[in-house]
CSV table of N, CA and C in Angstrom, one decimal:
chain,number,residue,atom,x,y,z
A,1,UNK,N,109.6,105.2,89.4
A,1,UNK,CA,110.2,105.0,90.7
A,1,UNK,C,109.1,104.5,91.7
A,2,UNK,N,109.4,103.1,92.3
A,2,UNK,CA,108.9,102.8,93.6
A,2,UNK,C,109.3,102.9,94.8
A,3,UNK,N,108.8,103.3,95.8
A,3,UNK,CA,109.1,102.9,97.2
A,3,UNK,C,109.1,101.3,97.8
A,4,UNK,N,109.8,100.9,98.6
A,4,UNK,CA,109.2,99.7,98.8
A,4,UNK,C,109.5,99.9,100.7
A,5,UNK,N,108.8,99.9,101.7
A,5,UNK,CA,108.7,99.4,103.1
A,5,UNK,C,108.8,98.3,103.9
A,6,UNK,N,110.0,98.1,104.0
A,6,UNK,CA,109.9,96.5,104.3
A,6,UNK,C,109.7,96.5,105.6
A,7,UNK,N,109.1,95.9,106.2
A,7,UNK,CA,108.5,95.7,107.9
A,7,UNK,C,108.6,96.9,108.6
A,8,UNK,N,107.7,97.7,107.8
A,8,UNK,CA,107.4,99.3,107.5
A,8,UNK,C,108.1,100.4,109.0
A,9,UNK,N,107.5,99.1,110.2
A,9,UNK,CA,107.4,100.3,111.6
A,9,UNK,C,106.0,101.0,111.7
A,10,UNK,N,105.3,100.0,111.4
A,10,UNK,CA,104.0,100.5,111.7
A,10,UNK,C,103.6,100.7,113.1
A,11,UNK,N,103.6,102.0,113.8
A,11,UNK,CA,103.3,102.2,114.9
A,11,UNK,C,101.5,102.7,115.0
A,12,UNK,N,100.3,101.7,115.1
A,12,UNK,CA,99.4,102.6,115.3
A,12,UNK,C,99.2,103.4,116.0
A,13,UNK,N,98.1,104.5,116.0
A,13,UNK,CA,97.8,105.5,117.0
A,13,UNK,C,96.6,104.6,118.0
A,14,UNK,N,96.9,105.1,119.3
A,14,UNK,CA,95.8,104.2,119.6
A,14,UNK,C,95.0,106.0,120.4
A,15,UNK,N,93.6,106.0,120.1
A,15,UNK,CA,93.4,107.5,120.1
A,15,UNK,C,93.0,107.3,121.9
A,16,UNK,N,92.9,108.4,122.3
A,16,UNK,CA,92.5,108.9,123.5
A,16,UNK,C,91.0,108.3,124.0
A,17,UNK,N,89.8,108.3,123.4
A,17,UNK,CA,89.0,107.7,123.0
A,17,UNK,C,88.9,106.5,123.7
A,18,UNK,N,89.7,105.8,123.3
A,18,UNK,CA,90.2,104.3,123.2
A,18,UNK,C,90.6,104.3,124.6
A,19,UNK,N,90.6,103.0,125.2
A,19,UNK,CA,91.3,102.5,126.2
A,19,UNK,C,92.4,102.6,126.1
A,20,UNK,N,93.3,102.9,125.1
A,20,UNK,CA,94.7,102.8,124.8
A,20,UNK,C,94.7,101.1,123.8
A,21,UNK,N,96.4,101.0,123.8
A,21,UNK,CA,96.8,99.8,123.3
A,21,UNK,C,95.8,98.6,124.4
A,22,UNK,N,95.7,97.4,123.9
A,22,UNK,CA,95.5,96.4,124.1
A,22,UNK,C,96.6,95.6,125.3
A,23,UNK,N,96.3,95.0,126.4
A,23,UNK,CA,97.5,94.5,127.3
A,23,UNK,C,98.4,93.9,126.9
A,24,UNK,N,99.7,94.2,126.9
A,24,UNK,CA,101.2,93.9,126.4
A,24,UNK,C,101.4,94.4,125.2
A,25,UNK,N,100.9,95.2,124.4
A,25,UNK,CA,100.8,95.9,122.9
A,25,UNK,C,101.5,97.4,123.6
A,26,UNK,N,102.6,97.7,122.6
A,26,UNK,CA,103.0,98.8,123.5
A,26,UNK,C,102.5,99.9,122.1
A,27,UNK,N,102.6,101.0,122.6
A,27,UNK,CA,102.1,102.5,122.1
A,27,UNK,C,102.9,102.9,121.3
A,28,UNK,N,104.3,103.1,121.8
A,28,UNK,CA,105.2,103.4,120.9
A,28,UNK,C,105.2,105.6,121.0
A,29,UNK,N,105.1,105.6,122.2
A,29,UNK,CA,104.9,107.0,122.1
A,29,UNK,C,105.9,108.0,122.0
A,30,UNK,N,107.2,107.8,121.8
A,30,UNK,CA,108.2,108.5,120.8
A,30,UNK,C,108.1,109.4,120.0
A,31,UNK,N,107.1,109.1,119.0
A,31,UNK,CA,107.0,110.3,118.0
A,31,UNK,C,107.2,111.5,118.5
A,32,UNK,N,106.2,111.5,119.1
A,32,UNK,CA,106.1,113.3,119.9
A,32,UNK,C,107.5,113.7,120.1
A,33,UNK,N,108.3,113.0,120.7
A,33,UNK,CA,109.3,113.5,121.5
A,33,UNK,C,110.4,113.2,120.1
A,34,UNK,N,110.3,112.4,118.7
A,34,UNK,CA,111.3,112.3,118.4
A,34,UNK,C,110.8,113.6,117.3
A,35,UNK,N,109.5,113.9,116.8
A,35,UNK,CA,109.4,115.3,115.9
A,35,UNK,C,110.5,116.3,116.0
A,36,UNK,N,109.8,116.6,118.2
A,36,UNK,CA,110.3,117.7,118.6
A,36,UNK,C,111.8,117.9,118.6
A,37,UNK,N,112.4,116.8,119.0
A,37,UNK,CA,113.6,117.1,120.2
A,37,UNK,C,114.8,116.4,119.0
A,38,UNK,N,114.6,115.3,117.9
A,38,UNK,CA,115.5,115.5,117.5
A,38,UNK,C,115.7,115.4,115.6
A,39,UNK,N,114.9,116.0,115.4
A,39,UNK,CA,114.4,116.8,114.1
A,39,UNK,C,113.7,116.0,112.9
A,40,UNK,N,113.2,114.9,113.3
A,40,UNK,CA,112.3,114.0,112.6
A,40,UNK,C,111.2,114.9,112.0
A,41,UNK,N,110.8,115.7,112.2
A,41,UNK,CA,110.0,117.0,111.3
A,41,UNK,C,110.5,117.0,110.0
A,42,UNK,N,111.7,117.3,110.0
A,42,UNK,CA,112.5,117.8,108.6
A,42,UNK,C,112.1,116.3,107.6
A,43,UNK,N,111.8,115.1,107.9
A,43,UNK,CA,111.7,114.3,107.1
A,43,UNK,C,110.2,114.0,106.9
A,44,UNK,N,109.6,114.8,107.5
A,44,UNK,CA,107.8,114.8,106.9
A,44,UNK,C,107.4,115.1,106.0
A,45,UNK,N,107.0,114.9,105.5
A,45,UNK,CA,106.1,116.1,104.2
A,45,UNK,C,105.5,117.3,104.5
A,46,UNK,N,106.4,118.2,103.9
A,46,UNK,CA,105.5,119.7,104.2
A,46,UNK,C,104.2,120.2,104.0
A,47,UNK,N,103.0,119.0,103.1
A,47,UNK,CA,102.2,119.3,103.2
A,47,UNK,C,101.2,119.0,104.6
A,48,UNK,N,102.0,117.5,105.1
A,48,UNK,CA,101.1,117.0,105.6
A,48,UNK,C,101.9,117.9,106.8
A,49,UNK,N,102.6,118.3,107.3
A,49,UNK,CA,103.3,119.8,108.1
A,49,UNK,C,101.9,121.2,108.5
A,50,UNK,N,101.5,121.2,106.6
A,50,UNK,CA,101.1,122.4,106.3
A,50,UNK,C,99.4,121.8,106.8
A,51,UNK,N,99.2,120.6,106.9
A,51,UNK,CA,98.0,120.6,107.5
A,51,UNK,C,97.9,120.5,108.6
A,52,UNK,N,98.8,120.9,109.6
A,52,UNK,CA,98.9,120.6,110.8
A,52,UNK,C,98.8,119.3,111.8
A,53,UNK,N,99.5,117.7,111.3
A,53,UNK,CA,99.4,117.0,111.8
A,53,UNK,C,100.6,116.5,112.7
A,54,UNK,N,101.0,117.4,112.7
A,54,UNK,CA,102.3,117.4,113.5
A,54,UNK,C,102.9,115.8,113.4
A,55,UNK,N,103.2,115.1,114.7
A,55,UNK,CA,103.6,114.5,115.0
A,55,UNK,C,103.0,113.1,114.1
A,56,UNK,N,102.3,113.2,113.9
A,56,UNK,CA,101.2,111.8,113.2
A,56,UNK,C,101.7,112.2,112.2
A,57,UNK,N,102.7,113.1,111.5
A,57,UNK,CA,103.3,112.8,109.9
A,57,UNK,C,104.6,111.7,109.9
A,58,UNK,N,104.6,111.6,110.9
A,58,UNK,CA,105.9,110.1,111.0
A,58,UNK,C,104.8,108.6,111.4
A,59,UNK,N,103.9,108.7,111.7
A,59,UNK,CA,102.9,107.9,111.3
A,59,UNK,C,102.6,107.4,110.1
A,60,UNK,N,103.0,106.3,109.6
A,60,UNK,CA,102.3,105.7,108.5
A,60,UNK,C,100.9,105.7,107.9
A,61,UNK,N,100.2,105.7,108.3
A,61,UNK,CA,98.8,105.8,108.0
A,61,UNK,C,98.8,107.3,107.8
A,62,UNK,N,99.7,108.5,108.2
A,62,UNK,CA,99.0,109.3,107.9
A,62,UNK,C,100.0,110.4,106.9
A,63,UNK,N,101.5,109.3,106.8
A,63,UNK,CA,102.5,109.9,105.8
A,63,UNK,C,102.0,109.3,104.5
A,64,UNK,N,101.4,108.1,104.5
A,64,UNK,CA,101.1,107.6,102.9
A,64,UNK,C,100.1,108.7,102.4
A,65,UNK,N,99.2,109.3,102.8
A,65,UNK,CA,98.4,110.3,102.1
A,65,UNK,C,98.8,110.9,101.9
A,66,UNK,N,100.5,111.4,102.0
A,66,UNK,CA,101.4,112.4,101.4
A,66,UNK,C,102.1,112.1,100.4
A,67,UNK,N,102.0,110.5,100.2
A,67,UNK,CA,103.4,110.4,99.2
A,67,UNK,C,103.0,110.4,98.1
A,68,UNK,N,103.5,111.3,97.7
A,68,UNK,CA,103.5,111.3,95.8
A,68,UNK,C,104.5,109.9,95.0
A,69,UNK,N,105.2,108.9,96.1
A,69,UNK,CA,105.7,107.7,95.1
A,69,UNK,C,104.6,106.8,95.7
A,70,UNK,N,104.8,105.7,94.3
A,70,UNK,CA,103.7,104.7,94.9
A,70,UNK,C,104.7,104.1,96.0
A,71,UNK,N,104.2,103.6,96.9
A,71,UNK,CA,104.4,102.5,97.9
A,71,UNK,C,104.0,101.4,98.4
A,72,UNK,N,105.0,100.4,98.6
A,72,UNK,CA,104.6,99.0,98.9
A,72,UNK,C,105.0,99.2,100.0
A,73,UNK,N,104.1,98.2,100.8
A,73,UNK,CA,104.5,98.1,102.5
A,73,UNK,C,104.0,97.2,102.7
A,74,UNK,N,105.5,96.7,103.3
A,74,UNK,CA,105.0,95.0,104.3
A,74,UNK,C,105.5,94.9,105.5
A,75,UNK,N,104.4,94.6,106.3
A,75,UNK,CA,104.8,94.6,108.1
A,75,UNK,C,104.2,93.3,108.7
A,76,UNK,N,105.0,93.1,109.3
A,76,UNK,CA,104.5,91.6,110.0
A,76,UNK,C,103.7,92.3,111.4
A,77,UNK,N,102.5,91.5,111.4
A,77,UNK,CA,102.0,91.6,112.4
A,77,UNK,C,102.3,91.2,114.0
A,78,UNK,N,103.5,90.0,114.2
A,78,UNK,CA,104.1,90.2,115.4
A,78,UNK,C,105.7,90.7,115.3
A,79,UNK,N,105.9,92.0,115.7
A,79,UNK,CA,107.2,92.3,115.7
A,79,UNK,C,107.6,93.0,117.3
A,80,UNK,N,108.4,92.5,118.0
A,80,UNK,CA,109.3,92.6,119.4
A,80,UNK,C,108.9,94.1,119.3
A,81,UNK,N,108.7,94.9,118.5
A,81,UNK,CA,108.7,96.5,118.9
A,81,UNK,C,107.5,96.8,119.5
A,82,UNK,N,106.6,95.3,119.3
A,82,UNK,CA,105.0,96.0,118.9
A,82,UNK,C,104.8,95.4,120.9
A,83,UNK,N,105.5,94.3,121.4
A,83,UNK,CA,104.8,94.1,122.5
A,83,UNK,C,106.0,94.4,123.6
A,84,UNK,N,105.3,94.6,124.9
A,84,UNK,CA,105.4,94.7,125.9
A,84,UNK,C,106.7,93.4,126.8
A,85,UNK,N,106.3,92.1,126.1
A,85,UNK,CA,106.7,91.1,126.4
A,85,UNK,C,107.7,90.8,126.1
A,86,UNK,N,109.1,90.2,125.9
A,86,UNK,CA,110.2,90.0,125.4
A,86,UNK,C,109.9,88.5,124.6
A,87,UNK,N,109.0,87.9,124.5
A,87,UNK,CA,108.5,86.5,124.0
A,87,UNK,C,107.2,87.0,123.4
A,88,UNK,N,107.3,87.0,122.0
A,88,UNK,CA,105.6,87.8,121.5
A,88,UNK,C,104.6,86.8,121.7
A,89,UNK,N,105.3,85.1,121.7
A,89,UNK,CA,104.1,84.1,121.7
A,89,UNK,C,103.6,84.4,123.1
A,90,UNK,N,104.4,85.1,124.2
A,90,UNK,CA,103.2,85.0,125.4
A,90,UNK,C,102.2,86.1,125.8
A,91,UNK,N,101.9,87.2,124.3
A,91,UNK,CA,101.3,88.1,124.3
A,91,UNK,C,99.8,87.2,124.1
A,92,UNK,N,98.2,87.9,124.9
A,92,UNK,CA,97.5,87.0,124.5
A,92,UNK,C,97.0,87.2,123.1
A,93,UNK,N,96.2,86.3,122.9
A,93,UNK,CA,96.3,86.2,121.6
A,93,UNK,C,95.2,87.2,120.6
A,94,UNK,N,94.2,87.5,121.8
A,94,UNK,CA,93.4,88.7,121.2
A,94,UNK,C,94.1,90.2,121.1
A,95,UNK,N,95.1,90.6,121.9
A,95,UNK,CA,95.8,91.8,122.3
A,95,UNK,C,96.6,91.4,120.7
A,96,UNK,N,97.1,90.5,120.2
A,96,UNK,CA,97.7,90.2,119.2
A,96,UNK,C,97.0,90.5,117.6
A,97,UNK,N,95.5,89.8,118.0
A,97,UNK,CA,94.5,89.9,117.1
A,97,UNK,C,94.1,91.6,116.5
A,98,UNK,N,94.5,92.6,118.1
A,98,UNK,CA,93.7,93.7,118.1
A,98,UNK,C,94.8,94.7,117.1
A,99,UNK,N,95.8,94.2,117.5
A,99,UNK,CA,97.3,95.1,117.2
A,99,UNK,C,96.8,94.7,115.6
A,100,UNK,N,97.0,94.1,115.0
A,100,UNK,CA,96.3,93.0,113.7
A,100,UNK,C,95.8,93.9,113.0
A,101,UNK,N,94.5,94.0,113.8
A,101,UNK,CA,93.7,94.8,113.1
A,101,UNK,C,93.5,96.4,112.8
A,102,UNK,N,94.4,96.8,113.8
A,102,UNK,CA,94.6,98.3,114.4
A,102,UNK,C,95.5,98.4,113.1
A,103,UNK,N,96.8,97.5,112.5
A,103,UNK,CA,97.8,98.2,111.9
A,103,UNK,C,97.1,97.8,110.2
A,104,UNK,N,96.1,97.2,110.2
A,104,UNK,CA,95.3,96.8,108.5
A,104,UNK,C,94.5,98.0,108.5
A,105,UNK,N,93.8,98.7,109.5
A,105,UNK,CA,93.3,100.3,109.4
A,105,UNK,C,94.3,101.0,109.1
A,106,UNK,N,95.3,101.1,110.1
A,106,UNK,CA,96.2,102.4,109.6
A,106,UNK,C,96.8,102.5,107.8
A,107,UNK,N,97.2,101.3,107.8
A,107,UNK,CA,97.5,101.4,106.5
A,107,UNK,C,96.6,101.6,105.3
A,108,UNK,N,95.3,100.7,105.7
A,108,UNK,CA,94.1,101.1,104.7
A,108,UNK,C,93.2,102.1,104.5
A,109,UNK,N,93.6,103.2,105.5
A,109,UNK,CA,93.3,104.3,105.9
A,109,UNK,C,93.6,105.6,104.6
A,110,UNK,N,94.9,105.3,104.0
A,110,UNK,CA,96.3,106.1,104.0
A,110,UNK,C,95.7,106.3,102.3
């Protein structure tokens, strides 16, 4: 049995650390609120539960270290979820570049 991910929903984390997302790259900060409030927990892995990552277990980068099937994942790097703008061509182009590169860690992370 395979998994397959098609334009996965890769939401990266952008950490505290960080300036945040890149200008017009949105965050996508939901999780929190969709764990808690409308039972997106129940579909995490209880390990990754059992290590306490709460909310980052609906994260990609950090559910694939849970999955026991193999998985394919393919995500386009400009997707309307990912920006700010309602036209992705008028995001600039390094804020595009960053998001890029932000979602080839999360995934190569995992």
């Amino acid at each position: 049995f395979v998994a397959v991910l098609a334009d996965s929903g890769v939401f990266p984390a952008w950490p505290e650390h960080e300036a945040g997302p890149p200008r017009g790259v949105l965050a996508f900060p939901q999780f929190d609120w969709m764990f808690t409030s409308v039972g997106a927990s129940d579909s995490a892995a209880p390990a990754c539960l059992e290590d306490k990552h709460g909310a980052s277990c609906l994260r990609l980068g950090t559910a694939l270290r849970y999955s026991k099937t193999p998985t394919f994942v393919t995500q386009s790097y400009q997707d309307t979820w990912h920006f700010s703008e309602e036209d992705p061509s008028k995001v600039r182009s390094e804020s595009a570049r960053a998001l890029a590169a932000r979602i080839d860690r999360e995934v190569a992370s995992s």
